XYZ file of C-alpha atoms in Angstrom:
494
model
C 105.932 73.978 92.953
C 103.157 71.912 92.919
C 100.951 73.922 95.665
C 100.937 76.339 93.068
C 99.628 74.083 90.627
C 95.870 73.298 92.184
C 93.622 75.491 89.852
C 92.541 74.091 86.246
C 91.998 77.729 84.027
C 90.045 78.457 81.266
C 92.580 80.067 78.374
C 91.354 83.628 77.027
C 93.161 84.101 73.731
C 92.183 86.986 71.419
C 91.077 85.609 67.693
C 92.424 88.299 65.825
C 95.116 91.308 68.121
C 95.088 94.271 65.009
C 91.304 94.097 65.568
C 91.089 92.840 68.435
C 86.342 92.034 69.474
C 87.328 89.685 71.376
C 87.863 86.632 73.608
C 86.889 82.954 73.075
C 86.980 80.774 76.103
C 89.163 77.201 75.502
C 88.826 74.996 77.773
C 91.742 72.250 78.745
C 90.041 68.657 78.834
C 93.122 67.730 81.523
C 92.572 63.852 79.602
C 93.536 64.922 76.155
C 96.123 66.271 75.358
C 96.221 69.466 73.330
C 99.054 71.894 71.863
C 98.674 75.911 73.952
C 100.412 78.097 72.268
C 103.127 80.620 73.280
C 100.206 83.262 72.070
C 97.841 81.975 74.272
C 99.771 80.922 77.426
C 100.270 84.577 77.567
C 96.912 85.917 77.088
C 96.030 84.137 80.138
C 98.414 85.434 82.069
C 97.849 88.970 81.497
C 94.237 88.235 82.324
C 94.695 86.249 85.040
C 96.610 88.725 86.339
C 94.096 91.839 85.598
C 91.269 90.144 87.211
C 93.502 89.117 89.853
C 93.776 92.967 90.188
C 90.653 94.258 89.408
C 88.101 91.888 91.769
C 85.475 92.875 93.567
C 87.903 90.636 96.025
C 90.870 92.552 95.773
C 90.443 95.819 94.716
C 87.450 96.706 95.721
C 87.457 94.800 99.493
C 91.070 95.598 100.112
C 92.975 97.507 97.654
C 90.708 100.198 96.698
C 89.796 100.609 100.738
C 93.061 100.454 101.646
C 93.865 103.672 99.639
C 90.519 104.640 100.921
C 89.095 105.419 97.486
C 85.940 103.597 97.994
C 83.799 103.048 101.278
C 81.938 99.430 102.113
C 77.534 100.512 101.709
C 77.110 97.464 104.082
C 79.134 94.018 104.062
C 82.516 97.174 106.291
C 85.264 93.910 108.045
C 88.183 94.160 105.213
C 87.895 98.314 105.566
C 88.008 97.722 109.009
C 91.188 95.429 108.185
C 90.082 91.816 108.816
C 90.138 89.524 105.813
C 88.132 86.856 104.362
C 91.298 83.879 104.601
C 90.028 82.036 100.592
C 89.753 85.409 99.004
C 93.550 86.032 101.175
C 94.186 82.311 99.248
C 92.503 83.127 96.302
C 94.758 86.490 95.512
C 98.028 84.790 96.162
C 97.777 81.044 93.569
C 95.957 82.975 90.963
C 99.322 85.569 91.103
C 101.559 81.867 91.159
C 99.487 79.285 89.142
C 97.694 81.452 87.060
C 99.466 84.311 85.762
C 103.393 82.760 86.596
C 103.663 79.584 85.553
C 100.807 80.379 82.271
C 103.736 82.888 81.411
C 106.834 79.901 83.098
C 104.597 77.361 80.819
C 104.780 80.106 77.331
C 108.537 80.046 77.808
C 109.073 76.990 77.531
C 106.755 76.581 74.750
C 109.251 78.874 73.051
C 111.998 77.526 74.213
C 110.879 73.867 72.331
C 110.344 75.550 69.128
C 113.266 78.609 68.583
C 110.607 79.683 66.042
C 111.704 83.704 65.159
C 112.012 86.209 67.095
C 111.664 83.939 70.354
C 113.587 85.709 72.648
C 110.965 88.588 72.041
C 108.769 86.548 72.794
C 110.902 85.695 76.482
C 111.216 88.389 76.757
C 107.774 90.213 76.755
C 107.158 86.742 79.143
C 109.874 87.176 81.491
C 108.964 90.734 82.151
C 105.553 90.476 83.025
C 106.565 88.250 85.619
C 108.885 90.513 87.015
C 105.429 93.400 87.392
C 103.464 90.176 88.793
C 106.207 89.268 91.589
C 106.663 92.965 92.365
C 102.744 93.267 92.976
C 103.684 89.802 94.982
C 107.060 91.293 96.892
C 105.086 94.498 98.045
C 101.139 93.363 98.763
C 102.720 90.275 101.339
C 105.842 92.318 102.881
C 108.921 90.917 101.330
C 108.988 87.974 101.185
C 107.725 85.521 99.068
C 109.041 82.659 96.446
C 110.556 83.614 94.130
C 113.698 82.114 92.856
C 112.654 78.327 93.477
C 109.422 78.822 93.862
C 108.668 78.259 89.961
C 110.075 74.584 90.207
C 107.227 71.814 89.385
C 110.231 69.631 91.050
C 110.335 72.492 94.660
C 107.387 71.262 97.032
C 108.704 73.233 99.291
C 110.018 76.585 97.752
C 112.430 78.881 100.052
C 110.812 82.487 100.722
C 113.601 85.065 99.336
C 114.099 88.271 101.017
C 111.622 91.990 100.293
C 115.740 93.073 99.284
C 116.589 89.694 97.577
C 113.762 90.209 95.812
C 113.937 93.846 94.610
C 116.919 93.253 93.237
C 116.550 90.149 91.078
C 113.752 92.498 89.577
C 115.852 95.336 88.867
C 118.230 91.881 87.057
C 115.712 90.580 84.789
C 114.956 94.447 83.680
C 118.011 94.960 82.632
C 118.713 91.602 80.602
C 115.472 92.115 79.336
C 115.855 95.914 77.786
C 118.975 94.647 75.979
C 117.232 91.240 75.118
C 114.837 92.803 73.630
C 115.207 93.361 69.746
C 112.530 95.353 67.008
C 114.161 93.917 63.805
C 113.092 90.616 65.098
C 109.771 89.192 65.381
C 107.301 89.185 68.510
C 103.617 88.576 69.257
C 101.504 88.428 66.062
C 98.638 87.796 68.927
C 97.789 87.368 72.029
C 99.606 89.638 72.981
C 96.491 92.131 75.037
C 98.598 94.682 76.189
C 101.286 96.082 73.237
C 99.714 93.727 70.730
C 103.298 92.328 70.465
C 105.251 96.275 70.265
C 109.289 95.537 71.398
C 109.640 99.497 71.341
C 106.708 99.495 73.757
C 107.378 96.762 75.415
C 111.354 97.965 76.302
C 109.332 101.114 77.294
C 107.619 99.825 80.270
C 110.259 97.836 81.271
C 112.561 101.193 82.101
C 109.293 102.064 83.558
C 108.831 99.248 86.358
C 112.001 99.986 86.687
C 112.108 103.228 87.907
C 108.954 102.838 90.209
C 110.417 99.691 91.417
C 113.471 101.879 91.774
C 111.653 105.148 93.978
C 109.159 102.016 96.830
C 112.999 101.419 96.872
C 115.105 104.556 96.999
C 114.542 105.421 101.487
C 116.530 101.717 101.523
C 118.978 101.718 99.052
C 119.157 105.208 97.956
C 122.159 104.518 95.789
C 120.708 101.380 94.472
C 117.903 103.116 93.364
C 119.294 105.914 92.269
C 121.464 103.261 89.610
C 118.601 101.811 88.284
C 117.194 105.545 87.672
C 119.804 106.286 85.631
C 119.063 102.990 83.736
C 115.189 103.456 83.252
C 116.746 107.092 81.481
C 119.275 106.039 79.777
C 117.432 106.827 75.943
C 120.611 103.569 75.146
C 117.480 101.227 76.869
C 114.882 102.215 75.223
C 112.499 105.379 77.564
C 110.474 105.657 79.125
C 106.594 105.933 78.998
C 105.801 109.169 77.159
C 102.249 109.810 75.675
C 99.677 109.652 76.988
C 99.434 106.008 73.892
C 102.323 104.493 75.049
C 100.347 103.638 79.008
C 99.944 99.569 79.755
C 96.770 99.739 79.401
C 93.842 95.520 80.047
C 91.146 97.128 77.462
C 88.852 94.937 79.016
C 84.945 94.612 76.372
C 81.622 95.581 76.174
C 80.315 91.865 77.468
C 80.050 89.199 79.823
C 82.713 87.228 80.419
C 85.267 89.710 79.524
C 83.898 93.649 80.751
C 85.703 95.041 83.650
C 85.381 92.255 86.284
C 83.967 94.908 88.951
C 81.200 95.568 86.320
C 80.332 92.307 86.836
C 79.880 93.007 90.584
C 78.103 96.442 90.133
C 75.846 94.838 88.073
C 74.799 91.819 91.084
C 74.821 94.428 93.735
C 76.134 97.286 95.510
C 78.587 96.979 98.762
C 81.277 100.205 97.206
C 80.650 103.761 97.608
C 82.832 106.126 97.535
C 84.920 107.244 100.674
C 84.418 110.047 102.350
C 88.374 110.940 102.710
C 88.412 111.353 99.059
C 85.932 112.863 98.175
C 86.197 115.463 100.644
C 89.757 116.152 99.240
C 88.445 116.069 95.696
C 85.637 118.851 97.100
C 88.250 121.338 98.690
C 89.431 121.977 95.296
C 87.022 122.193 92.978
C 88.222 118.745 91.180
C 87.079 118.615 87.835
C 87.804 114.648 88.295
C 85.049 114.865 91.365
C 82.543 114.557 88.289
C 83.672 111.586 85.868
C 85.139 109.246 89.291
C 81.601 109.680 90.633
C 78.196 109.645 90.169
C 75.904 112.765 92.116
C 73.447 111.871 94.656
C 70.661 111.191 92.630
C 68.455 113.612 91.043
C 71.221 115.981 92.714
C 74.514 117.410 91.265
C 76.036 116.699 95.751
C 78.811 114.332 96.323
C 78.501 112.737 99.469
C 81.529 110.724 100.787
C 80.661 107.444 102.567
C 82.601 107.145 106.246
C 84.977 104.941 106.092
C 85.121 101.715 107.740
C 81.992 101.629 109.979
C 80.358 98.242 111.413
C 78.516 96.363 108.850
C 75.262 97.652 112.234
C 75.583 101.257 111.593
C 76.890 101.336 107.085
C 74.537 104.485 106.760
C 73.718 104.211 103.548
C 73.458 99.845 101.833
C 73.895 101.512 98.556
C 71.350 103.902 98.348
C 72.309 106.449 96.228
C 69.875 109.623 97.206
C 72.965 109.188 100.736
C 75.486 108.256 99.568
C 77.702 108.668 95.861
C 78.967 106.044 94.037
C 80.854 105.306 91.664
C 81.046 106.393 87.986
C 81.558 104.108 84.862
C 85.450 105.605 85.207
C 85.645 102.889 87.198
C 83.116 100.616 87.110
C 82.054 100.592 83.466
C 81.950 97.470 81.406
C 85.680 98.741 79.088
C 86.967 100.226 81.776
C 90.457 99.583 81.706
C 92.705 98.366 83.927
C 96.156 100.462 84.737
C 98.919 98.285 84.845
C 101.364 101.951 84.697
C 100.471 105.003 82.705
C 101.965 108.617 82.249
C 100.103 109.978 85.490
C 102.287 107.558 86.971
C 105.072 107.932 85.074
C 105.938 111.993 84.953
C 104.492 111.967 88.879
C 107.942 109.451 89.236
C 109.627 111.684 87.406
C 108.798 114.789 89.102
C 110.112 112.415 92.708
C 113.120 112.575 90.848
C 114.175 115.341 90.232
C 112.006 116.906 94.059
C 114.773 114.767 95.855
C 118.132 115.331 93.362
C 118.472 112.866 92.342
C 120.994 114.704 89.180
C 119.870 111.078 87.143
C 119.801 113.814 83.801
C 116.406 115.218 83.669
C 116.610 118.342 82.454
C 113.019 119.382 83.364
C 112.219 120.665 86.942
C 109.353 119.462 89.702
C 106.997 121.677 89.865
C 107.050 120.799 85.542
C 106.448 117.142 85.311
C 104.441 117.108 88.659
C 101.742 120.007 86.602
C 102.216 117.486 83.626
C 101.415 114.802 86.168
C 98.299 115.841 86.513
C 97.323 116.938 83.490
C 98.565 113.496 81.894
C 95.903 112.057 84.728
C 93.074 115.142 84.514
C 94.101 114.013 79.817
C 92.772 110.798 80.473
C 89.478 111.757 82.151
C 88.504 113.231 80.207
C 88.626 117.274 81.409
C 89.296 119.606 78.828
C 92.044 122.563 79.596
C 89.733 125.182 80.720
C 89.454 123.295 83.672
C 93.124 121.890 84.665
C 94.738 125.602 84.506
C 91.990 126.450 86.945
C 93.177 123.564 88.945
C 96.663 123.543 88.673
C 96.097 127.574 90.357
C 94.287 126.476 93.546
C 97.352 123.427 94.193
C 100.862 124.280 93.324
C 103.668 122.985 94.106
C 104.895 122.533 96.417
C 108.727 122.156 96.756
C 109.279 122.417 101.176
C 106.883 119.647 100.682
C 107.638 117.673 97.858
C 105.951 114.281 98.786
C 102.573 116.012 100.401
C 102.217 117.194 97.023
C 103.952 114.567 94.669
C 101.951 112.032 97.190
C 98.273 113.754 97.627
C 97.636 114.221 93.411
C 99.635 110.605 92.367
C 96.451 109.570 95.222
C 94.384 110.851 93.253
C 95.522 109.496 89.361
C 95.574 106.422 90.978
C 91.863 105.780 91.205
C 91.559 102.269 90.127
C 94.673 101.163 91.214
C 93.743 100.675 95.230
C 96.820 98.269 95.232
C 98.829 100.319 94.169
C 97.374 103.862 95.357
C 97.559 102.397 98.640
C 101.011 101.171 98.048
C 101.725 105.281 97.757
C 99.926 106.088 100.068
C 102.293 104.049 102.688
C 105.299 104.729 101.297
C 104.763 108.718 101.368
C 102.937 108.754 103.862
C 101.488 112.516 101.730
C 99.544 114.883 103.359
C 97.519 118.268 102.022
C 100.547 120.189 101.708
C 98.206 123.435 101.335
C 96.445 122.942 105.471
C 98.643 120.265 105.930
C 96.028 118.573 107.969
C 95.546 114.815 107.337
C 93.790 113.951 104.143
C 93.174 109.730 105.143
C 90.684 108.951 108.023
C 91.134 106.215 110.958
C 87.803 103.234 110.245
C 85.623 105.123 111.547
C 83.743 102.233 114.121
C 87.459 100.663 115.104
C 89.560 98.352 113.786
C 89.141 95.053 114.226
C 92.805 93.410 113.505
C 94.788 94.725 117.306
C 97.782 95.061 115.230
C 96.689 97.752 113.276
C 94.935 100.747 113.889
C 95.789 104.173 110.526
C 96.553 101.853 107.789
C 97.666 97.992 107.503
C 101.566 97.993 105.871
C 100.695 94.246 104.259
C 98.546 91.547 103.801
C 99.097 88.599 105.664
C 100.392 85.271 104.127
C 96.558 82.983 103.651
C 97.426 80.423 106.463
C 97.890 77.221 104.406
C 101.576 78.177 103.911
C 102.195 77.448 107.630
C 100.914 74.047 106.885
C 102.289 73.361 103.229
C 105.229 75.235 103.556
C 105.906 75.272 107.572
C 109.938 75.704 107.712
C 110.771 78.677 104.838
C 107.007 79.489 106.382
C 108.361 80.210 110.218
C 112.035 81.925 108.024
C 110.245 84.581 106.715
C 107.937 85.569 109.802
C 111.321 86.188 110.554
C 111.969 88.636 108.663
C 108.708 90.298 109.400
C 109.399 90.709 113.488
C 107.542 87.091 113.972
C 104.212 86.849 113.780
C 102.098 87.488 110.565
C 101.117 90.282 111.318
C 99.311 92.688 108.990
C 100.826 95.687 110.713
C 104.819 94.462 110.054
C 106.413 97.221 107.871
C 107.474 96.263 104.562
C 111.269 96.395 104.445
C 111.278 99.799 101.676
C 109.209 102.100 104.472
C 111.616 103.510 105.977
C 109.302 106.845 108.042
């Protein structure tokens, strides 16, 4: 797809994954042929994906706002649902050009060489592709270029429906889990997430399949349940069961390979902790609060900023004596980008049992819920005594399982703005104890007439209307006829 191939990117590689001590930049000379390895291309894709969902634009001004983890200290239009079109275009292009196309090229290298272990390496690339398309389809509301997207000869690729994309992702994960073979070689270098560990990639693929299945379960319960059964089948390699098995992209301590949000905070402070998030953490004396946020300067108090204030009325301007700022948990140089972790898996298991899906699990919903909270707290560095005390304050409520699981999963997903927003849309949770709303309407009102409470999707980049007009218009027919942030995803039934 030619319009996805316009950006020339820098190749990044890990010199020695066994003892990763730095990323090295390799600048491509477009006038000179360069042999690029599959490992380098995989690193490029993993790096570019992680940067795309962690930076100040797509995480800070989009995901972290829409999940209401953060508020704006001054430039607040995005928190009121008015996007910057150029950043939306860059997010779209990065997913296609700098992630998916790199993975496609890595597979071509492997298919050409057929060195031992090439099937494993192709399978890993396919799983990362599935993960990327999963983000794309959910962010943009369902229809996206999918089956024709990476065809270099196809200038105007068709949009597949969200249902078609999900069916394709589940089929891909099913196939690649079967392909992965731990008795064969894999990536010796280049795989930042799992260092070529084939069994780890099986666990990740199965856990991802479970996430996708639960995302669609209200729309396609039979298909979702079948996918969950496959994920949990021990013959398929299992799911993530320990903290060490979580999929994390680990940033380095210095530029240009530190956490991109860390780099942003070195320049300016545009983000503060949101009042809805801080107030909810304070309500039950959550021990993660001092780990997620900074207290007001020279105090032990935590104050969140009103969400969605007009720029002229923003209360803090990032003043640490007025509002709590994010801690190094989210914006430290080496704060990892979480792709999928143990806490999320535990909450997925809790939901499966709450829905009584009969897929062979032996634990109870309450047990998995408690394990999800504990996993989140262990990851943040909370001690056992504080975990036990907190769980007594927020016991699992079977009658309000969406509220119990949703609220705690939301807290656990702090820093994962996009996924926190999507789970907010899917579960529509409130405080399970008081029954009150957790989230707030923008304090100064929405700037988008189609959205009053929360955006349901990101609009397609405007350039799609001119570059791929016919297919773009067909996609909009699936979304009510307009490129609106108020159009629901196909799986968002409530």
